[in-house]
Coordinates of C-alpha atoms and ligand atoms in Angstrom, one line a residue:
M1 CA 34.1 6.3 2.2
D2 CA 33.7 4.4 0.0
E3 CA 37.4 3.4 -1.8
R4 CA 36.5 4.5 -5.0
L5 CA 34.8 7.5 -4.4
R6 CA 37.2 8.8 -2.3
S7 CA 39.7 7.9 -5.2
R8 CA 37.4 9.7 -7.5
T9 CA 37.2 12.5 -5.4
G10 CA 40.5 13.0 -5.1
W11 CA 41.0 13.1 -9.1
R12 CA 38.4 15.8 -9.3
Q13 CA 40.2 17.5 -7.0
A14 CA 43.9 17.1 -8.9
A15 CA 42.2 17.6 -11.9
K16 CA 40.9 21.4 -10.7
R17 CA 44.3 22.2 -8.8
F18 CA 45.7 21.4 -12.0
L19 CA 43.0 23.6 -14.4
K20 CA 43.8 26.5 -11.9
G21 CA 47.9 26.2 -12.1
A22 CA 47.3 26.0 -15.6
V23 CA 45.1 29.3 -16.3
L24 CA 47.3 30.9 -13.3
A25 CA 50.5 30.2 -15.6
G26 CA 47.8 31.8 -18.7
Y27 CA 47.3 35.2 -16.4
R28 CA 51.5 35.5 -16.0
V29 CA 52.0 34.7 -19.7
M30 CA 49.9 37.3 -20.3
T31 CA 51.0 40.0 -17.7
M32 CA 54.6 39.5 -19.5
I33 CA 53.9 39.6 -23.4
L34 CA 50.5 42.1 -23.4
P35 CA 51.3 46.0 -23.2
V36 CA 48.7 47.5 -20.4
R37 CA 46.3 49.6 -22.3
S38 CA 44.9 53.2 -21.9
D39 CA 41.4 52.5 -22.5
V40 CA 40.6 49.4 -20.7
I41 CA 38.7 50.0 -17.0
V42 CA 37.7 46.8 -14.5
I43 CA 35.2 47.1 -12.3
E44 CA 34.1 44.7 -9.3
S45 CA 31.3 45.4 -6.5
N46 CA 31.4 42.9 -3.8
L47 CA 33.7 39.8 -5.1
G48 CA 31.5 39.8 -8.6
R49 CA 27.7 39.0 -6.5
N50 CA 26.6 42.2 -7.8
A51 CA 26.8 45.7 -9.5
A52 CA 26.3 47.5 -6.2
G53 CA 28.1 50.5 -3.9
N54 CA 31.0 52.7 -4.5
P55 CA 32.3 51.1 -8.0
R56 CA 28.7 50.8 -9.1
Y57 CA 28.8 55.0 -8.8
I58 CA 31.6 55.2 -10.0
Y59 CA 30.2 53.5 -13.4
E60 CA 27.0 55.1 -13.5
E61 CA 29.3 58.9 -13.1
M62 CA 31.5 57.7 -16.1
V63 CA 27.9 56.6 -18.4
R64 CA 26.6 60.3 -17.1
R65 CA 29.9 62.0 -18.8
G66 CA 30.2 59.7 -22.1
L67 CA 33.4 57.8 -20.7
D68 CA 31.5 54.6 -21.8
Q69 CA 32.6 55.9 -25.0
K70 CA 35.8 56.5 -25.2
Y71 CA 37.1 53.9 -22.7
R72 CA 36.1 49.9 -22.8
I73 CA 35.0 49.3 -19.3
Y74 CA 34.4 45.6 -17.9
Y75 CA 32.5 44.9 -15.0
I76 CA 33.4 41.4 -13.2
L77 CA 30.3 39.1 -11.8
D78 CA 29.5 35.4 -11.2
R79 CA 26.1 35.9 -13.2
P80 CA 26.2 38.6 -15.4
E81 CA 22.7 37.7 -17.0
R82 CA 21.4 38.3 -13.9
V83 CA 22.6 42.2 -14.1
S84 CA 21.2 44.9 -15.6
L85 CA 23.9 48.0 -16.5
P86 CA 22.9 51.7 -17.8
G87 CA 25.9 52.6 -20.7
R88 CA 28.3 50.3 -22.6
A89 CA 30.0 48.1 -20.0
V90 CA 30.3 44.7 -21.6
K91 CA 29.4 42.2 -18.6
V92 CA 32.4 39.6 -18.2
K93 CA 31.3 36.2 -16.1
N94 CA 34.1 35.9 -13.3
F95 CA 37.1 33.8 -13.6
R96 CA 36.3 32.3 -17.6
L97 CA 39.1 33.7 -19.9
R98 CA 37.7 37.0 -21.1
F99 CA 38.0 37.7 -17.3
Y100 CA 41.9 36.9 -17.1
Y101 CA 42.5 38.8 -19.9
V102 CA 40.6 42.3 -18.7
M103 CA 42.4 41.7 -15.8
A104 CA 46.0 41.4 -17.5
V105 CA 45.8 44.4 -19.9
A106 CA 43.4 46.9 -17.6
G107 CA 44.8 50.3 -16.9
I108 CA 42.8 50.2 -13.6
W109 CA 41.4 47.8 -11.9
V110 CA 38.4 49.2 -9.3
S111 CA 37.3 47.1 -6.6
D112 CA 35.3 47.4 -3.1
T113 CA 36.1 43.7 -1.8
R114 CA 39.4 41.8 -3.2
F115 CA 40.3 40.5 -6.1
P116 CA 42.1 36.9 -5.6
N117 CA 45.9 37.4 -4.7
D118 CA 46.7 34.9 -7.5
I119 CA 45.7 37.4 -9.7
K120 CA 49.4 39.6 -9.4
K121 CA 48.5 43.0 -10.7
R122 CA 50.9 45.1 -13.1
K123 CA 52.7 47.8 -11.6
K124 CA 51.0 50.1 -14.4
T125 CA 47.9 49.0 -13.8
V126 CA 46.6 51.3 -10.9
Y127 CA 44.1 49.5 -9.0
L128 CA 41.5 52.5 -6.8
Q129 CA 40.2 50.3 -3.9
T130 CA 37.4 51.9 -2.2
W131 CA 35.9 49.6 0.4
H132 CA 32.9 49.0 1.5
G133 CA 32.1 50.9 4.9
T134 CA 33.0 52.6 8.1
P135 CA 33.8 50.0 10.4
L136 CA 32.6 48.8 13.3
K137 CA 33.3 45.5 13.5
K138 CA 37.6 44.7 13.7
L139 CA 39.1 44.8 10.7
A140 CA 41.8 42.5 8.9
L141 CA 45.2 43.1 10.8
D142 CA 43.2 44.4 13.7
M143 CA 41.0 40.9 14.1
E144 CA 41.5 39.1 17.0
E145 CA 39.6 35.4 16.2
I146 CA 38.4 34.2 13.2
H147 CA 35.6 32.0 12.5
M148 CA 35.2 32.4 8.7
E149 CA 34.1 29.0 6.9
N150 CA 37.3 29.5 4.3
E151 CA 39.8 30.8 6.3
D152 CA 42.1 28.1 8.5
S153 CA 43.6 30.3 10.4
L154 CA 44.2 33.9 11.7
E155 CA 47.9 34.6 10.5
A156 CA 47.3 32.4 7.5
Y157 CA 43.8 35.6 6.7
K158 CA 45.9 38.4 7.7
E159 CA 48.9 37.4 6.0
S160 CA 47.1 37.4 2.6
F161 CA 44.9 40.6 3.6
R162 CA 47.8 42.5 4.3
K163 CA 49.4 41.2 0.5
N164 CA 46.3 41.9 -0.8
A165 CA 46.5 45.5 0.2
A166 CA 49.7 46.0 -0.3
T167 CA 49.1 46.1 -4.1
W168 CA 45.9 49.4 -3.4
D169 CA 47.5 52.1 -5.3
Y170 CA 43.9 54.4 -3.9
L171 CA 42.0 54.1 -0.9
I172 CA 39.1 56.3 0.3
A173 CA 37.8 56.9 3.2
Q174 CA 34.3 58.6 4.9
S175 CA 36.5 60.4 7.4
E176 CA 39.5 60.4 9.4
F177 CA 38.1 58.0 11.7
A178 CA 38.4 55.1 9.1
A179 CA 41.1 56.7 6.7
A180 CA 43.4 55.9 10.3
I181 CA 41.2 52.3 10.5
F182 CA 42.3 51.3 7.2
R183 CA 45.8 52.8 7.4
R184 CA 46.5 49.8 10.5
A185 CA 44.3 47.3 9.3
F186 CA 45.2 47.2 5.8
A187 CA 49.2 48.7 6.5
F188 CA 48.0 50.4 3.8
Q189 CA 50.9 52.4 2.1
G190 CA 49.0 54.1 -0.8
R191 CA 47.5 57.3 -1.4
M192 CA 44.0 58.0 0.6
L193 CA 41.3 60.1 -0.9
L194 CA 39.1 61.6 2.1
C195 CA 35.9 62.1 -0.4
G196 CA 33.5 60.2 0.9
Y197 CA 31.8 57.2 -0.4
P198 CA 30.6 57.6 -4.5
R199 CA 27.3 55.6 -3.2
N200 CA 26.6 58.3 -1.5
D201 CA 26.4 60.9 -3.8
R202 CA 22.5 60.2 -4.4
L203 CA 21.5 60.3 -0.9
F204 CA 22.4 64.0 -1.2
A205 CA 20.8 64.4 -4.7
W206 CA 17.7 62.7 -4.4
N207 CA 16.8 63.3 -0.9
R208 CA 13.5 65.2 -2.5
P209 CA 9.7 64.1 -2.1
N210 CA 9.4 63.8 -6.0
E211 CA 12.5 61.1 -6.0
I212 CA 11.4 59.2 -3.0
A213 CA 8.4 59.1 -4.8
R214 CA 9.6 57.6 -7.7
L215 CA 11.7 55.2 -5.7
R216 CA 8.9 53.8 -4.6
R217 CA 7.3 53.3 -7.3
K218 CA 9.8 51.9 -8.7
Y219 CA 10.2 49.1 -5.3
K220 CA 6.6 48.7 -5.3
I221 CA 5.9 49.9 -2.1
P222 CA 2.0 50.7 -1.0
D223 CA 1.0 54.2 -1.3
G224 CA 0.5 55.6 1.8
K225 CA 3.1 53.2 3.8
K226 CA 5.0 54.3 5.8
V227 CA 8.6 52.5 5.4
M228 CA 10.7 50.6 7.7
L229 CA 14.1 49.4 6.2
Y230 CA 15.8 46.1 8.1
A231 CA 19.6 45.7 7.0
P232 CA 21.7 43.3 9.3
T233 CA 25.0 42.5 8.4
W234 CA 26.4 38.6 8.4
R235 CA 27.5 36.9 11.1
D236 CA 30.9 34.6 10.3
D237 CA 30.2 31.5 12.1
D238 CA 26.5 30.8 10.6
F239 CA 27.0 29.8 7.4
F240 CA 25.9 26.9 4.5
G241 CA 29.3 26.9 2.8
N242 CA 31.9 28.9 1.5
G243 CA 31.3 32.7 1.4
R244 CA 27.9 31.8 1.4
Y245 CA 26.0 33.0 4.8
R246 CA 22.4 32.6 6.5
F247 CA 20.2 35.4 7.1
A248 CA 21.2 35.6 10.8
T249 CA 18.5 37.2 12.8
E250 CA 15.7 36.7 16.3
M251 CA 13.5 38.8 14.7
D252 CA 9.6 37.7 15.2
F253 CA 7.8 38.8 12.3
D254 CA 4.4 38.1 13.5
A255 CA 5.1 40.0 16.2
M256 CA 6.4 43.1 13.7
K257 CA 3.1 42.4 11.9
Q258 CA 1.0 42.8 14.4
A259 CA 2.5 45.8 15.8
F260 CA 2.5 47.8 12.5
A261 CA 1.2 46.2 9.9
G262 CA -1.6 48.6 9.6
E263 CA 0.8 52.4 9.0
W264 CA 3.9 50.4 7.8
V265 CA 5.7 48.0 5.4
L266 CA 9.2 46.5 6.5
L267 CA 11.4 45.8 4.0
V268 CA 14.1 43.0 4.5
K269 CA 18.0 43.7 3.1
Y270 CA 19.8 41.2 2.8
H271 CA 24.0 41.3 3.3
Y272 CA 25.5 40.5 -0.3
L273 CA 27.1 37.5 1.2
V274 CA 23.7 35.7 3.1
E275 CA 22.0 33.3 0.4
D276 CA 19.1 32.5 2.2
T277 CA 16.1 31.2 0.7
R278 CA 13.6 31.6 3.8
D279 CA 10.2 32.6 2.9
F280 CA 8.3 35.0 4.2
G281 CA 5.4 34.2 2.6
R282 CA 3.5 34.2 5.9
W283 CA 4.6 37.9 6.2
K284 CA 2.9 38.9 2.5
G285 CA 2.0 42.3 2.3
F286 CA 4.0 43.3 5.2
V287 CA 7.2 42.5 4.3
Y288 CA 9.0 43.1 1.2
R289 CA 12.6 40.7 0.5
F290 CA 15.6 42.6 -1.3
G291 CA 18.2 40.3 -1.9
G292 CA 22.4 40.3 -1.8
D293 CA 22.3 41.3 -5.1
C294 CA 20.7 43.8 -4.9
D295 CA 21.7 48.0 -4.3
I296 CA 21.2 49.4 -1.1
T297 CA 21.2 53.0 -2.0
E298 CA 18.1 53.7 -3.1
L299 CA 16.3 52.0 -0.5
Y300 CA 17.6 54.3 2.4
L301 CA 16.0 56.8 0.9
T302 CA 12.5 55.4 0.6
A303 CA 13.0 54.8 4.1
D304 CA 11.4 56.4 7.2
L305 CA 13.4 54.2 9.5
L306 CA 15.8 52.4 9.8
I307 CA 16.6 49.1 11.7
T308 CA 19.9 47.8 11.8
D309 CA 22.9 45.9 14.1
Y310 CA 26.4 45.9 14.0
S311 CA 26.1 46.7 9.9
S312 CA 28.5 49.7 8.3
V313 CA 24.4 50.7 6.6
M314 CA 24.3 52.8 10.1
F315 CA 27.0 55.3 8.9
D316 CA 25.3 56.2 5.6
Y317 CA 22.0 56.1 6.8
S318 CA 22.9 58.5 9.2
L319 CA 23.5 61.0 6.3
L320 CA 19.8 61.2 5.6
G321 CA 19.0 62.4 9.3
R322 CA 16.3 59.9 10.0
P323 CA 16.0 57.6 12.7
M324 CA 17.6 54.4 13.2
F325 CA 17.7 51.7 15.4
F326 CA 19.5 48.9 16.8
Y327 CA 18.3 45.5 17.2
A328 CA 21.4 44.0 18.9
Y329 CA 19.6 40.8 19.7
D330 CA 23.7 38.8 19.9
L331 CA 25.6 42.2 21.3
V332 CA 27.9 40.6 24.1
Y333 CA 28.6 37.9 21.4
Y334 CA 29.3 39.7 18.4
R335 CA 31.2 42.3 20.5
D336 CA 33.5 40.3 22.8
T337 CA 33.5 37.1 21.0
L338 CA 33.0 37.1 17.1
R339 CA 34.3 39.8 16.1
G340 CA 35.0 43.4 18.6
F341 CA 34.0 46.8 17.9
Y342 CA 36.5 50.1 16.9
F343 CA 34.5 52.1 19.0
D344 CA 31.5 51.6 22.2
F345 CA 29.0 50.8 20.5
E346 CA 26.3 51.5 23.6
K347 CA 27.5 54.7 24.0
E348 CA 27.6 56.1 20.3
A349 CA 24.6 54.4 18.8
P350 CA 22.6 57.1 17.5
G351 CA 19.8 55.2 18.5
P352 CA 17.7 52.9 20.9
I353 CA 19.6 49.6 21.2
S354 CA 17.6 46.8 21.9
S355 CA 18.0 42.7 22.4
T356 CA 14.0 41.4 21.8
T357 CA 11.8 42.6 19.3
Q358 CA 9.3 43.4 21.9
E359 CA 12.0 46.1 23.0
L360 CA 12.3 47.1 19.5
I361 CA 8.6 47.6 18.8
C362 CA 8.8 50.1 22.3
Q363 CA 11.4 51.9 20.9
I364 CA 9.9 52.2 17.4
C365 CA 6.9 53.2 19.2
E366 CA 8.2 56.1 22.0
Y367 CA 11.0 57.3 19.7
R368 CA 11.7 61.1 21.0
P369 CA 14.2 62.5 18.2
E370 CA 14.9 64.8 20.4
E371 CA 16.7 61.9 23.0
Y372 CA 19.3 61.3 20.2
R373 CA 19.6 64.3 18.7
E374 CA 23.0 65.0 20.4
R375 CA 24.5 62.0 19.8
A376 CA 23.5 62.0 15.9
E377 CA 25.4 65.1 15.5
A378 CA 28.1 63.6 17.4
F379 CA 28.3 60.9 15.2
A380 CA 27.6 62.4 12.0
K381 CA 30.6 64.4 13.3
R382 CA 32.8 61.8 13.6
Y383 CA 31.9 59.2 11.1
H384 CA 30.7 61.3 8.1
S385 CA 32.6 64.0 8.1
A386 CA 34.2 63.9 4.6
E387 CA 30.8 63.5 2.6
N388 CA 30.0 65.8 0.8
G389 CA 28.1 64.4 -2.5
T390 CA 30.6 64.5 -4.9
A391 CA 33.1 61.7 -4.4
S392 CA 32.0 60.1 -7.5
K393 CA 32.9 63.1 -9.5
T394 CA 36.3 63.2 -7.8
L395 CA 37.2 59.9 -8.3
V396 CA 36.1 59.5 -12.0
D397 CA 38.2 62.7 -12.7
L398 CA 40.9 60.7 -10.7
I399 CA 40.3 57.5 -13.0
E400 CA 40.6 60.4 -16.1
R401 CA 43.7 61.6 -14.9
C402 CA 45.7 58.3 -14.7
M403 CA 44.8 56.9 -17.9
E404 CA 45.6 60.3 -20.0
E405 CA 49.0 60.1 -17.8
R406 CA 49.5 56.2 -19.0
K407 CA 48.9 57.7 -22.4
R408 CA 52.5 60.2 -22.6
P409 CA 55.2 59.1 -23.8
G410 CA 57.5 57.1 -21.9
R411 CA 55.6 55.9 -19.4
T412 CA 54.0 53.0 -20.5
A413 CA 53.2 51.4 -24.0
G414 CA 50.4 54.0 -24.6
K415 CA 46.8 53.0 -26.2
E416 CA 46.8 50.2 -28.2
E417 CA 44.8 48.3 -30.8
R418 CA 41.6 46.5 -29.6
S419 CA 42.0 43.0 -30.1
D420 CA 39.2 41.0 -28.8
Ligands
C2G1 N1 25.3 46.3 3.0 C1 23.6 45.7 2.0 N2 22.8 45.0 3.2 C2 22.6 44.1 4.9 C3 23.9 44.9 5.3 C4 25.4 45.5 4.4 O1 23.4 46.2 1.9 N3 21.9 44.2 5.5 C5 26.2 46.9 2.4 C6 25.7 48.3 2.6 O2 26.8 49.4 2.2 C7 27.0 48.3 3.9 C8 28.2 47.2 3.3 O3 27.3 46.5 2.6 O4 27.6 49.6 4.3 C9 29.1 46.3 3.9 O5 28.1 45.9 4.9 P1 28.7 45.3 6.6 O6 27.2 44.6 7.0 O7 29.4 46.5 7.4 O8 29.8 44.1 6.5 P2 30.7 44.0 5.8 O9 30.9 43.5 4.1 O10 31.6 43.0 6.5 O11 31.8 45.1 6.0 O12 34.3 48.5 6.6 C10 33.8 47.6 7.0 C11 33.4 46.3 7.2 O13 34.4 45.8 6.6 C12 31.9 45.6 7.5

């Protein structure tokens, strides 16, 4: 690199570091001088990439109860202009001044991923961590290797995770199986709530023909077509840059179209970490792409079958009792090298596993549900035993209790004047 360019890059990095230090110092000052407010709630989904998943459905339950009028709710987003929300939540851009202010004064934080370790939680703030799926893939302290772009060493990653999870007051799970792993893999010491996932309440409430028809119209699915949903997970070692992953697949979309285009459409849903700009134009009218900013729950309801790989979508979709197919072209590498698994996937998967598109096509064409019924029942019992369609209610009750508790004399400074 040219000497001048190198020195300019060096200056830019130094300036960035200085600015970050100054902002964090400002955050610390705010946490020292401003009281925690019993009317402020901060919500974030998927690192701010979207407004989806568990936090979104907790928020929607708050709106349903009119609590968005009672509390000041701030939704943290990378691109607020791209997201629309019901109710009165204020959209706050990630890492801008207002973000630091609301983080500093909020009575409750709700998140399904992690806020940065630099943003220290105050003792009086309650942190409700929902996480974002039952694990098949090894997690956090249980991981034996690390391949993610922004992580230097496994030990540093684990230490950062341990520190972060030590600030969570509540964590939720879909089953005893997940709860036991979370306790160990996050070294979680707070209160575990076996209440199921708020995002899945809709799968109970809306699994009816009229709702499904409404959702099909919403997502512009042509009348008369059956729907397959392809929702794979991301690959730790296949990225463009920090937190931006490629859409990793070996699926032969030509072959899928040839086999199914008459009767079916294929919805391709990206994980929120995937930002691939791959052009699906060639399969127009057959493939419908949904980005990482979209919430998957409603797509589950429209789908007659699911194709996934090692993603936790399998646990949620299995609540619907519909066919599942596992297109696992890199199973051995993913399981033995990239991530590691918590259970014997080949033995327990509640549907056929394939390693090529041709194999997948045959399995879909020849699928007989009775062959997987027993496995599907065992899978449901083990991996989502706590789900009963009332998680949002349970958690919003909890949030209300925490906020009311905060107002009691002697506990905190109580509700403050609105200052922003
Ligand atoms: N998801 C999605 N679209 C995909 C894949 C996932 O919308 N194509 C959503 C689902 O809600 C899923 C969640 O993101 O449950 C987590 O996705 P995983 O593929 O399981 O991956 P990861 O984010 O690594 O989480 O304990 C769970 C693990 O941490 C895995």
